[in-house]
Coordinates of C-alpha atoms and ligand atoms in Angstrom, one line a residue:
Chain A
X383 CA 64.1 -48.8 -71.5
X384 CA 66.5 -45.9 -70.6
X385 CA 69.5 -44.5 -72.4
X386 CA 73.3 -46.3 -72.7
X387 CA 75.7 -44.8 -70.7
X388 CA 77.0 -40.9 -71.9
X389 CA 79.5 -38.8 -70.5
X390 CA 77.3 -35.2 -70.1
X391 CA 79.3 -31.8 -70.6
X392 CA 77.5 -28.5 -70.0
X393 CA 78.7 -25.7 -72.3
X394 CA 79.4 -22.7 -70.9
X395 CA 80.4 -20.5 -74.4
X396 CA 80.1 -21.0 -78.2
X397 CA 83.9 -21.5 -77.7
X398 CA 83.7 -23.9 -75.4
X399 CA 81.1 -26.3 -77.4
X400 CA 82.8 -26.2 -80.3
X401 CA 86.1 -27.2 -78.5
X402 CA 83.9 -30.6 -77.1
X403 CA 82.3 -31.2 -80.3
X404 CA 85.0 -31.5 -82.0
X405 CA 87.3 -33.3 -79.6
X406 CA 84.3 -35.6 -79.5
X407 CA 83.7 -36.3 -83.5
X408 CA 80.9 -38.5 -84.3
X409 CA 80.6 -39.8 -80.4
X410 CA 79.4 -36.2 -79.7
X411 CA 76.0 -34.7 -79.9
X412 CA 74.6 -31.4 -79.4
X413 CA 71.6 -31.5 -76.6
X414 CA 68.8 -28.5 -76.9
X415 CA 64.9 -29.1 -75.7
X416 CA 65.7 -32.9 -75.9
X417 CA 62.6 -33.2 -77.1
X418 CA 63.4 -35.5 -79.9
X419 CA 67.2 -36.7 -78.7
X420 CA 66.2 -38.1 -75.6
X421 CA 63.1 -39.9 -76.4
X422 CA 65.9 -41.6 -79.1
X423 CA 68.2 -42.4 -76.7
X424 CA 65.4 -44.0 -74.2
X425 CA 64.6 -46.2 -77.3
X426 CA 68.0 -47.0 -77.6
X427 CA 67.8 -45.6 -81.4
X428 CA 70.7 -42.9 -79.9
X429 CA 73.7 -43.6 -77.9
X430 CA 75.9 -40.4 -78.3
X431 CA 78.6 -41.5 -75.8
X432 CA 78.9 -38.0 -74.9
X433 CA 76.1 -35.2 -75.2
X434 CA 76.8 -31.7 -75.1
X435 CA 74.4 -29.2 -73.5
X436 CA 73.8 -26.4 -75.3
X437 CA 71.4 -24.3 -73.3
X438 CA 73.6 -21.8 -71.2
X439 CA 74.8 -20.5 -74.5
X440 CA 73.3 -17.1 -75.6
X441 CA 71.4 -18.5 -78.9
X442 CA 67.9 -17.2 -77.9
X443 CA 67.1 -14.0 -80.0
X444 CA 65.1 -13.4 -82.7
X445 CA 66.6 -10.0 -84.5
X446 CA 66.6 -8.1 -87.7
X447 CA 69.9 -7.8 -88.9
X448 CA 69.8 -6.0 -92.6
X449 CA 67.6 -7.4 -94.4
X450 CA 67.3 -10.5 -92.4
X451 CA 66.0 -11.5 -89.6
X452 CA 68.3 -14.0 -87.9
X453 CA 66.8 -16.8 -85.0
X454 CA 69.1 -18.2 -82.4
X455 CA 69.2 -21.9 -82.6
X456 CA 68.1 -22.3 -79.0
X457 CA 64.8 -19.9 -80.0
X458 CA 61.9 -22.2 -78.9
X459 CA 58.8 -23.3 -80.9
X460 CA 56.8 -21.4 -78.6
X461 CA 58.4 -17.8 -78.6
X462 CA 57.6 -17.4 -82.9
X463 CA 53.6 -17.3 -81.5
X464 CA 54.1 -14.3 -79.9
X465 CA 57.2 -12.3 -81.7
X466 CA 56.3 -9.0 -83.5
X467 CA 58.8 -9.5 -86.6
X468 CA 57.3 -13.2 -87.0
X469 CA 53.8 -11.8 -86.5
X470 CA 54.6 -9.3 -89.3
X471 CA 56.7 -10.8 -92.2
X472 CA 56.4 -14.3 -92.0
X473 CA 53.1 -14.7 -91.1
X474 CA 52.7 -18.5 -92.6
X475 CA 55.8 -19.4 -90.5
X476 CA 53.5 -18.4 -87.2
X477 CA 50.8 -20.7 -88.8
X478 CA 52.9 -23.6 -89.2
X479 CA 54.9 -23.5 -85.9
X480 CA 51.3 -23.3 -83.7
X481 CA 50.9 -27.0 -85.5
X482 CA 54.4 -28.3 -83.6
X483 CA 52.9 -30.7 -81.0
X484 CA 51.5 -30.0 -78.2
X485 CA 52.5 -26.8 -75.8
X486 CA 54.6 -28.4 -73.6
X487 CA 57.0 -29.8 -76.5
X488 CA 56.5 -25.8 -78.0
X489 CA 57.7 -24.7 -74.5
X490 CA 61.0 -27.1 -74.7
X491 CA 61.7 -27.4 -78.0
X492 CA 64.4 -25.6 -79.9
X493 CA 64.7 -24.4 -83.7
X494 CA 68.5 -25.7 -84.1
X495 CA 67.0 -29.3 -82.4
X496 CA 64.0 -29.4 -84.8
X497 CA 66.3 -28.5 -88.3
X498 CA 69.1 -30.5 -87.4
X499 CA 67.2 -33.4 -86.3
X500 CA 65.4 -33.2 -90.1
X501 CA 62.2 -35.1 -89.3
X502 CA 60.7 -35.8 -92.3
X503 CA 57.6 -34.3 -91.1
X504 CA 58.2 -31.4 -89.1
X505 CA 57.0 -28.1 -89.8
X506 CA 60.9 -26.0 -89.9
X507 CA 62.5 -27.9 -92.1
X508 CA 59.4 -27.1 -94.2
X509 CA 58.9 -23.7 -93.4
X510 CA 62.9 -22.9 -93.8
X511 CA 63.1 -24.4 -97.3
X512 CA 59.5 -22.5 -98.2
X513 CA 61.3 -19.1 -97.6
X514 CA 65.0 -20.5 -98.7
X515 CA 66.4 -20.0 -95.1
X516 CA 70.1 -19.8 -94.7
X517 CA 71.4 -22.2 -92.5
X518 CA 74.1 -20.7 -90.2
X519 CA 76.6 -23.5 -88.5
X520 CA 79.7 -23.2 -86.4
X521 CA 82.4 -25.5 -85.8
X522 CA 86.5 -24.9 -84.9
X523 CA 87.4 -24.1 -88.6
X524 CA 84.5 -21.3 -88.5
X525 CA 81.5 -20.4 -89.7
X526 CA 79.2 -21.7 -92.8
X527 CA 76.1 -20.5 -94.3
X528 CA 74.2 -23.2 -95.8
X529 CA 70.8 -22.7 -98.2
X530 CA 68.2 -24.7 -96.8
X531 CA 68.4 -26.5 -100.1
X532 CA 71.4 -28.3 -99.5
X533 CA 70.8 -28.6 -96.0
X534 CA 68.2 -31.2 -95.9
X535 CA 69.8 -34.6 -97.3
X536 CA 67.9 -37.1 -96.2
X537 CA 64.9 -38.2 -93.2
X538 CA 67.0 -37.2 -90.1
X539 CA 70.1 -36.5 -92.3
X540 CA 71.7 -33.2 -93.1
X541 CA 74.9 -31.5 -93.9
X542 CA 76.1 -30.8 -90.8
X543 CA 79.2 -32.4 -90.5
X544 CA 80.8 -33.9 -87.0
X545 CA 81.9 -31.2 -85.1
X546 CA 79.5 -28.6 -86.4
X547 CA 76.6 -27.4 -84.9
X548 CA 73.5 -24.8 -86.0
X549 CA 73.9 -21.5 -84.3
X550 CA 71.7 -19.5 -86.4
X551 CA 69.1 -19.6 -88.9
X552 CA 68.1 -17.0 -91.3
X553 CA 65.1 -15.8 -93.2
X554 CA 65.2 -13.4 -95.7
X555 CA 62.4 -10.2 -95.0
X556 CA 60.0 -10.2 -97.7
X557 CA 59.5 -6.8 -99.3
X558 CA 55.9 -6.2 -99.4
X559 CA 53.8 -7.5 -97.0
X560 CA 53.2 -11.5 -97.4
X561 CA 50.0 -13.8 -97.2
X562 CA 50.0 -17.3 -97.4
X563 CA 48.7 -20.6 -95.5
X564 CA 50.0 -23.5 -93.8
X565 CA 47.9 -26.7 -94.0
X566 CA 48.4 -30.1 -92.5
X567 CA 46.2 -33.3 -91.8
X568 CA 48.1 -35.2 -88.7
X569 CA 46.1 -38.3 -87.2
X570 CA 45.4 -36.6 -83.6
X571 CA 45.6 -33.0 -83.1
X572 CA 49.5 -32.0 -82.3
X573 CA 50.8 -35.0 -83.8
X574 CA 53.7 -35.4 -86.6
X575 CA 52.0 -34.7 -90.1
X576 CA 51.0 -37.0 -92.6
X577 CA 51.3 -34.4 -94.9
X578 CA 51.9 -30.7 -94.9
X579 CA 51.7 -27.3 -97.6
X580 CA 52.5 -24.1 -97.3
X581 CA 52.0 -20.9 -99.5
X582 CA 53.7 -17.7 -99.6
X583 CA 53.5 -14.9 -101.7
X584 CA 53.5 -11.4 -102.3
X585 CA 51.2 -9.5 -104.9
X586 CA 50.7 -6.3 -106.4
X587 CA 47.8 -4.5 -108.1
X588 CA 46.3 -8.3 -108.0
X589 CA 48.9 -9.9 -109.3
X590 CA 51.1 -12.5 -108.0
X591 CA 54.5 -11.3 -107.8
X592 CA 56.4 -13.9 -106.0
X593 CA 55.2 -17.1 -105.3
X594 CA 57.0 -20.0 -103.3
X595 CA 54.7 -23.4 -102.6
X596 CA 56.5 -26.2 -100.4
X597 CA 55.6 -29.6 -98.8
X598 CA 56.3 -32.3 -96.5
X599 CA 55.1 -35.7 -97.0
X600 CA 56.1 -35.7 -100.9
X601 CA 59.4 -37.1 -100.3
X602 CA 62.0 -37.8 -97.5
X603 CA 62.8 -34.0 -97.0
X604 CA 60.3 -30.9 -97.9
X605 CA 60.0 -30.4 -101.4
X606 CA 59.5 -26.9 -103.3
X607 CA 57.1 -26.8 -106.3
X608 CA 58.8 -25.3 -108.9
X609 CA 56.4 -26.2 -111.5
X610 CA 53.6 -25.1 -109.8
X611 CA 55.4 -21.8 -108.7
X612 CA 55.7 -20.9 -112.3
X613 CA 52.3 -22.1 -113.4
X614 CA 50.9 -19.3 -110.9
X615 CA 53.9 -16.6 -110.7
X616 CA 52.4 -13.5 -112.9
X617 CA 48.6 -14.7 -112.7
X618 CA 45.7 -13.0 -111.3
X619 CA 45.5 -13.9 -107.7
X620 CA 41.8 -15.2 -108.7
X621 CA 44.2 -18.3 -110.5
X622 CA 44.6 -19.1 -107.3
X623 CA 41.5 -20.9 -106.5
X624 CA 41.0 -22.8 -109.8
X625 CA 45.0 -23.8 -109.7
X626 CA 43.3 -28.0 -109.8
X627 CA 45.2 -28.7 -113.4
X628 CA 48.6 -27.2 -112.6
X629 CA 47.9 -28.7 -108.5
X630 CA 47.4 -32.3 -110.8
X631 CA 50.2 -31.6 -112.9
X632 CA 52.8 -31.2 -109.5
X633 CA 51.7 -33.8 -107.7
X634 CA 51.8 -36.5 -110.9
X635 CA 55.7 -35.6 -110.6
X636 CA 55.6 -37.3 -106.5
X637 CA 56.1 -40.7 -105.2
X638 CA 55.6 -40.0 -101.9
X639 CA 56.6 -42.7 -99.2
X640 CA 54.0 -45.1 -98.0
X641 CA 53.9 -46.4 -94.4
X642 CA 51.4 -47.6 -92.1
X643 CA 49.9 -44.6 -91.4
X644 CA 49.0 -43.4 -95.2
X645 CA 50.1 -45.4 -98.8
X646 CA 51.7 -43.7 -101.4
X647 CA 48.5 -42.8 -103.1
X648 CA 46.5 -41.8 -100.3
X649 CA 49.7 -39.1 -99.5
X650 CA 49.8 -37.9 -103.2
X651 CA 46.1 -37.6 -102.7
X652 CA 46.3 -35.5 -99.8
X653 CA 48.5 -33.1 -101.0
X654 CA 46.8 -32.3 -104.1
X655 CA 43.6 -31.4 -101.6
X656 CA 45.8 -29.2 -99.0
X657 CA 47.4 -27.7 -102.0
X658 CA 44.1 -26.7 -103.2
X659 CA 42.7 -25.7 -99.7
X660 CA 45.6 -23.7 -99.2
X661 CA 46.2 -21.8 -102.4
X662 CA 42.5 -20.8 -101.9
X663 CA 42.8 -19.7 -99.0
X664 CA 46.2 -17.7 -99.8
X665 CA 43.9 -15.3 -102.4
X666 CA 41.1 -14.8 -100.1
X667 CA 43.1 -13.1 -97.5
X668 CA 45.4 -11.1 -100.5
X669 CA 42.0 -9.8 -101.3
X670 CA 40.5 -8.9 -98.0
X671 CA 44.5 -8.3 -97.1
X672 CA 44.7 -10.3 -93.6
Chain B
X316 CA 78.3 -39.8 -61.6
X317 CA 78.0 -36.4 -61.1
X318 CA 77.3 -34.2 -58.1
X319 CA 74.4 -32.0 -58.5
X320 CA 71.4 -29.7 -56.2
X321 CA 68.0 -30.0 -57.2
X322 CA 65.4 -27.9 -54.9
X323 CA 62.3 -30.2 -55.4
X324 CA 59.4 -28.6 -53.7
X325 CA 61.2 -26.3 -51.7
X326 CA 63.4 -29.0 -50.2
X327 CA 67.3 -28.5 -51.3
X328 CA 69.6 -31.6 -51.6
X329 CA 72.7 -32.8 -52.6
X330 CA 73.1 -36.3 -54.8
X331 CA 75.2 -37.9 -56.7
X332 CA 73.7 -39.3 -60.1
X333 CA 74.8 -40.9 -63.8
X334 CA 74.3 -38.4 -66.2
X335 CA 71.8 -41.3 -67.9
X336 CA 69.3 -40.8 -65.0
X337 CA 66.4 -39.4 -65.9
X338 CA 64.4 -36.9 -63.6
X339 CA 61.4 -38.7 -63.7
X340 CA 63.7 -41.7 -61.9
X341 CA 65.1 -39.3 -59.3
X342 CA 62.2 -38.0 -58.4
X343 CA 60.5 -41.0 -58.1
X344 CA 63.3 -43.2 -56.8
X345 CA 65.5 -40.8 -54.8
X346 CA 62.7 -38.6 -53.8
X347 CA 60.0 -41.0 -53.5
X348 CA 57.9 -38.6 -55.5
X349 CA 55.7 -41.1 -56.7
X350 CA 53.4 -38.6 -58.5
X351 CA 55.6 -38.6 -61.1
X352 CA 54.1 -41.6 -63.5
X353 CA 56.1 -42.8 -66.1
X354 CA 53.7 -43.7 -69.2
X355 CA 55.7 -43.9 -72.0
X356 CA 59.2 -42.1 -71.7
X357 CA 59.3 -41.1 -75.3
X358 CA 57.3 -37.9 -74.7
X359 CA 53.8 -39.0 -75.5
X360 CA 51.7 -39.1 -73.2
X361 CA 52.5 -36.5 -70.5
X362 CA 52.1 -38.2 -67.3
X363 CA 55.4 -37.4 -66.0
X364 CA 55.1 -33.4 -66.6
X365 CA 56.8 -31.6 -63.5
X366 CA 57.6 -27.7 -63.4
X367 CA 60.9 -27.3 -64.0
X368 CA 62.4 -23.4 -63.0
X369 CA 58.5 -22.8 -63.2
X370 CA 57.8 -24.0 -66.6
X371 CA 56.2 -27.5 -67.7
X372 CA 58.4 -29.9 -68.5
X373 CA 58.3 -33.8 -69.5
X374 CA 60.7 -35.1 -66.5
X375 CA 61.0 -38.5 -68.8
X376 CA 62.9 -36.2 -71.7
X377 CA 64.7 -34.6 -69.3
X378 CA 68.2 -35.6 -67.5
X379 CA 68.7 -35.3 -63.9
X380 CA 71.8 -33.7 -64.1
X381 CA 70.5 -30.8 -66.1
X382 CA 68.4 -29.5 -63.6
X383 CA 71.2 -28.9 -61.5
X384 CA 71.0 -26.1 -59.3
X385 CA 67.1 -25.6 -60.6
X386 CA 64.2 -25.6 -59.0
X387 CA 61.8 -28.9 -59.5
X388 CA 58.0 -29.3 -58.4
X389 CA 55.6 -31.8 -58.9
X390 CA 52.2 -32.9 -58.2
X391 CA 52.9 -33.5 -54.4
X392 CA 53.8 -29.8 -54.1
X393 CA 50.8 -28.1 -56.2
X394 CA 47.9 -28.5 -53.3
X395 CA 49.7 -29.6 -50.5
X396 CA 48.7 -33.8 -48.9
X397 CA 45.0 -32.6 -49.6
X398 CA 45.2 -32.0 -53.1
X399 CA 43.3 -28.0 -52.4
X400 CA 44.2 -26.5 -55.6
X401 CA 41.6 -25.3 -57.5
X402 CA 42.1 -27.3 -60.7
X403 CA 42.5 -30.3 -58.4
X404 CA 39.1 -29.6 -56.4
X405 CA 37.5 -29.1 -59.8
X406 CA 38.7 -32.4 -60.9
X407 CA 36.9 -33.9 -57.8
X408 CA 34.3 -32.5 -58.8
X409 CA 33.5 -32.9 -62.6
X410 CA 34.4 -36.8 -62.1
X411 CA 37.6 -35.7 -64.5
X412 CA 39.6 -39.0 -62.8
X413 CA 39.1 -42.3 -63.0
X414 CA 42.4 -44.7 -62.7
X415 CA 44.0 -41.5 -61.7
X416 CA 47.3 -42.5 -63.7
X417 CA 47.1 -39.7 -66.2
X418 CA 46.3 -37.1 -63.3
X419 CA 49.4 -36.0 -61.9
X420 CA 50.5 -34.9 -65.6
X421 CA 46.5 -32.8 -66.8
X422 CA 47.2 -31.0 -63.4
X423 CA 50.9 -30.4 -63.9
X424 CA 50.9 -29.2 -67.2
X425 CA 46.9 -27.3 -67.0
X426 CA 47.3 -25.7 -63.5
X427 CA 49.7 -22.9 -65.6
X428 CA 47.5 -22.8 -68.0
X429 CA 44.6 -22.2 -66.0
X430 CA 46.8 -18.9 -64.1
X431 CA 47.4 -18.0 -67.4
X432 CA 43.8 -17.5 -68.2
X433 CA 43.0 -16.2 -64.9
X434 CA 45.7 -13.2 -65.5
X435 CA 44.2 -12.8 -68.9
X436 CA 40.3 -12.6 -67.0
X437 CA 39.6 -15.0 -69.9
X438 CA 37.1 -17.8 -70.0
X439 CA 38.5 -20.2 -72.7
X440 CA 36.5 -22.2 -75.3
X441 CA 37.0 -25.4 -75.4
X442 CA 38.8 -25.7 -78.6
X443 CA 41.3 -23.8 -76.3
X444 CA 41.5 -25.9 -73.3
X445 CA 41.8 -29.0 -75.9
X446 CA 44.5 -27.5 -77.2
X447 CA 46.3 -26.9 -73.9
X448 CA 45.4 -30.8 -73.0
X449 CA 46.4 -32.4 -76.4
X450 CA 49.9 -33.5 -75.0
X451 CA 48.3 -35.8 -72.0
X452 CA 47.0 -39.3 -72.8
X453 CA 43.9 -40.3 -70.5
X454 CA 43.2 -44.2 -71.0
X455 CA 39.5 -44.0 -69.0
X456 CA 37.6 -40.4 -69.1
X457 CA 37.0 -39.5 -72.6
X458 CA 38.5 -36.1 -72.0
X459 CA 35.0 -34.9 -71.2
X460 CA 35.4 -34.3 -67.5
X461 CA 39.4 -33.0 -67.6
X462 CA 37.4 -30.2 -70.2
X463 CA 34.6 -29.5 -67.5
X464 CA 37.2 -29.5 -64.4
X465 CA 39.6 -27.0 -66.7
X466 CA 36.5 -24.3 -67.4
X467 CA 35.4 -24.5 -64.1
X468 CA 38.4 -24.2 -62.2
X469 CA 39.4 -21.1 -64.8
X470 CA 35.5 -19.7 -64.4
X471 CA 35.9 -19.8 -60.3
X472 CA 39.7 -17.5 -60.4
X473 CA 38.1 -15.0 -63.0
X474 CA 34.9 -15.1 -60.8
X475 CA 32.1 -15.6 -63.7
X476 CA 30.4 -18.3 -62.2
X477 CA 30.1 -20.3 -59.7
X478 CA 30.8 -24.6 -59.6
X479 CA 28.7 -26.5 -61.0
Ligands
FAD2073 C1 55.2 -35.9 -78.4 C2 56.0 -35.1 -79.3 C3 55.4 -34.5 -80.4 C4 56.1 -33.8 -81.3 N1 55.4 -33.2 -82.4 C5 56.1 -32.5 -83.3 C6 55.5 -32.0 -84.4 O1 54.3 -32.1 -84.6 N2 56.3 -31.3 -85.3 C7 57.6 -31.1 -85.1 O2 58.2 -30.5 -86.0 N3 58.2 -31.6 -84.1 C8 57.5 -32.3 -83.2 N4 58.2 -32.8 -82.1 C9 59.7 -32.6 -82.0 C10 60.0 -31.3 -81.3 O3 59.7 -30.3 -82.2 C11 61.5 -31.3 -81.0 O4 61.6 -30.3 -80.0 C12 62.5 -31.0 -82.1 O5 62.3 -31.8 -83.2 C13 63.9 -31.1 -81.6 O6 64.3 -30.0 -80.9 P1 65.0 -30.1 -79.6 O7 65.5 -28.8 -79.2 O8 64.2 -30.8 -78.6 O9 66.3 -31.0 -80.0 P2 67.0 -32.2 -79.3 O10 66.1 -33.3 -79.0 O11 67.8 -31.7 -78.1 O12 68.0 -32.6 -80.5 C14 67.5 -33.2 -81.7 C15 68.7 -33.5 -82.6 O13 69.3 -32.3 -83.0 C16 70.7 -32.2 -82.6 N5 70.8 -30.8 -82.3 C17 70.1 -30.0 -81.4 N6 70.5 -28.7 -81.4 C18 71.5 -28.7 -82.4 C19 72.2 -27.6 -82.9 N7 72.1 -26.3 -82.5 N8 73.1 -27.9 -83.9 C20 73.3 -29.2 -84.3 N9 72.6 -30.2 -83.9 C21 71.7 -30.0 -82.9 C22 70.8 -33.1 -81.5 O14 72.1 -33.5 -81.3 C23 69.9 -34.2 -81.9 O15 70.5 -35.1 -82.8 C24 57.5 -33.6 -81.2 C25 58.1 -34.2 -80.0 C26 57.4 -34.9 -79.2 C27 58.1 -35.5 -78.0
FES2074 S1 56.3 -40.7 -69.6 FE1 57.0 -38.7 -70.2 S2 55.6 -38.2 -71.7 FE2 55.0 -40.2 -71.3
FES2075 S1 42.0 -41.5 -65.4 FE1 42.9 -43.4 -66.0 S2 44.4 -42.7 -67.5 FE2 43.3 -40.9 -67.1

């Protein structure tokens, strides 16, 4: 199959996609790497009657900005694998992009495609709401900054509104130096996850001092575990690898979705045991500090 | 339809296209580039990979009429009518063929990889080379032989060893 008909429009200036966007409403779309947009529309599962290309506009920088560090929405998957400030402060965001696909999709794919597209499974949208991202979007009225916790509304739903597009995305620079994991179990190596984690945290004289644990697979968007953040928030990094009663007492709370690639059971299952695997591993490297 | 230039394989041309034609199509249809295999235009499988500016990209994910004015290249291009790039000749080689459908796209999207290693003066392990694979679908080889072709073709640029 191939796509319905579209009207393309190239962008040539933030200006000048904003100004098609919104004289196209909910008939326009945004196109970045295309990665997931056009295999949609070759399914006939899209038909945006007109696309418009973002790619000539200057979106592509990763920079510190205050206490921020601020990535372009046209920043592809590949570029966080080899960016100094990724490699240094958010060290579990590195980890979980390498597990996007495969390196051809890295190559193509763009961080404004893979948040606003909201795939239930993806690793941004996980990794944004483990380090409560701000969500920077543009549209004719101006700008709005959006925590990643209201961002994500549904699978491939968000609050981006017609007319408004992602131009930014923002991560907040931890202030001590982080460890963590990312963990995921996909069927085939590069593919969509059945179920992710991720841990983050900074600690101090062995202590945990901040502590943020999020995953995908619980729910139709990633999910934070508050619960399971406080449990461990003030411990002995060592309470990181016996964590199984609070892990149990978190994922009681789920009812993940069941499909035909894992039941509810088997998902709630598998988080508990990435959960585990990764909050172990988070404390070994505090303690040898990589 | 709109007027754009590609430059596919050198050659520069002129065409008028609908902005729903993808490049996989033009190349295979208005180019009669039929290296350019069409598996599953969702983005699965990899068969259709082409460099686009230089960089591997899935021509079935990709509209025609974004390319304009870029530079395109595909199989046809990489070794010439006799297929004499290395990685090619190493697939010969290490049996990494068999149907041949899948082919165009491993040497597409490997042959950068394997002048990436070669810069480096790095021999990959195979964990590596799987990795730089994992976006191509192979229906008949088991994988073994693309892994064998990939080492040795990278072993032969760095010069540690000669073909097996
Ligand atoms: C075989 C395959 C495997 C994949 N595996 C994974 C995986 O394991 N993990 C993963 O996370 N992803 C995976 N992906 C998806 C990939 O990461 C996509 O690149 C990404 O989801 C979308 O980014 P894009 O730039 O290609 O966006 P596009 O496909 O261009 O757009 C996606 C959607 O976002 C909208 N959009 C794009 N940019 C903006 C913007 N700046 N503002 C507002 N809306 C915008 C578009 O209108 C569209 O609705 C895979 C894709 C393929 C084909
Ligand atoms: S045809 Fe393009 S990836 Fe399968
Ligand atoms: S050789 Fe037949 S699909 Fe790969």
């Amino acid at each position: 199959m191939r796509p319905a008909p579209f009207a393309y429009h190239r962008a040539t200036s933030l200006e000048h996609a904003l100004a098609l966007l919104a004289e196209h409403g909910e008939d326009g779309r945004p196109l970045a790497g295309g990665q997931s947009l056009v295999a949609m529309m070759n399914l006939r599962l899209a038909r945006p009657r007109h696309l418009v290309d973002i790619n000539d506009l200057p979106l592509e920088g990763i920079e510190q900005v205050g206490d921020v560090i601020r990535i372009g929405a046209l920043v592809r998957h590949e570029r966080y694998l080899r960016d100094d400030l990724v490699a240094r402060y958010f060290p579990v965001i590195r980890e979980g992009v390498a597990c996007i696909g495969h390196p051809t999709i890295r190559r193509n794919g763009t961080t404004g495609g893979s948040l606003s597209h909201a795939d239930p499974s993806a690793e941004l949208p996980l990794l944004a709401r483990l380090h409560d991202a701000t969500i920077v979007a543009a549209s004719l009225r101006g700008t709005r900054r959006i925590a990643s916790a209201d961002f994500f509304r549904g699978a491939y739903e968000t609050a981006l509104e017609p007319g408004e597009m992602l131009t930014h995305v923002e991560f907040t620079l931890p202030n001590s130096r982080p460890f963590g994991a990312f963990l995921e179990m996909s069927e085939r190596r590069g593919d969509f996850a059945i179920a992710a984690v991720a841990v983050v945290m900074e600690e101090e004289a062995g202590t945990i001092r901040k502590i943020a644990i999020a995953c995908s697979g619980a729910s139709q968007i990633p999910i934070r575990a508050p619960g399971l953040e406080a449990a461990l928030a003030g411990q002995s990094v060592t309470a990181l690898a016996v964590a199984g009663s609070a892990i149990d007492a978190f994922t009681a709370t789920l009812a993940p979705p069941g499909d035909i690639v894992a039941t509810s059971d088997h998902r709630r299952r598998l988080i508990a045991a990435l959960l585990a695997r990764a909050l172990a591993s988070a404390g070994e490297r505090t303690r040898e500090g990589r | 339809m709109i007027e754009i230039t590609l430059v596919v394989n050198g050659d520069r041309r002129s065409l008028r296209v609908e902005a729903r034609r993808l490049l996989a199509d033009v190349l295979r249809e208005e180019f009669d580039l039929a290296g350019v295999h069409i598996g599953c235009a969702q983005g699965s499988c990899g068969c259709c990979t082409v460099h686009v500016d230089g960089v591997p990209r899935l021509s079935c994910l990709t509209f025609a009429v974004q390319c304009d004015g870029k530079s395109v290249r595909t199989v046809e291009d990489i070794g010439g009518p006799a297929a004499e790039h290395a990685l090619q000749q190493a697939f010969r080689r290490a049996h990494a063929l068999q149907c041949g459908y899948c082919t165009p796209g491993f040497i597409m999207t490997l042959a950068p990889f394997v002048e990436a290693m070669a810069t480096e003066n790095r021999l990959p392990d195979e964990n590596e080379i799987r990795d730089a694979m994992s976006g191509n679908i192979c229906r008949c080889t088991g994988y073994q032989g693309i892994v064998e072709a990939v080492r040795q073709a990278i072993a032969e640029r760095i010069g540690t060893g000669a073909p097996a």
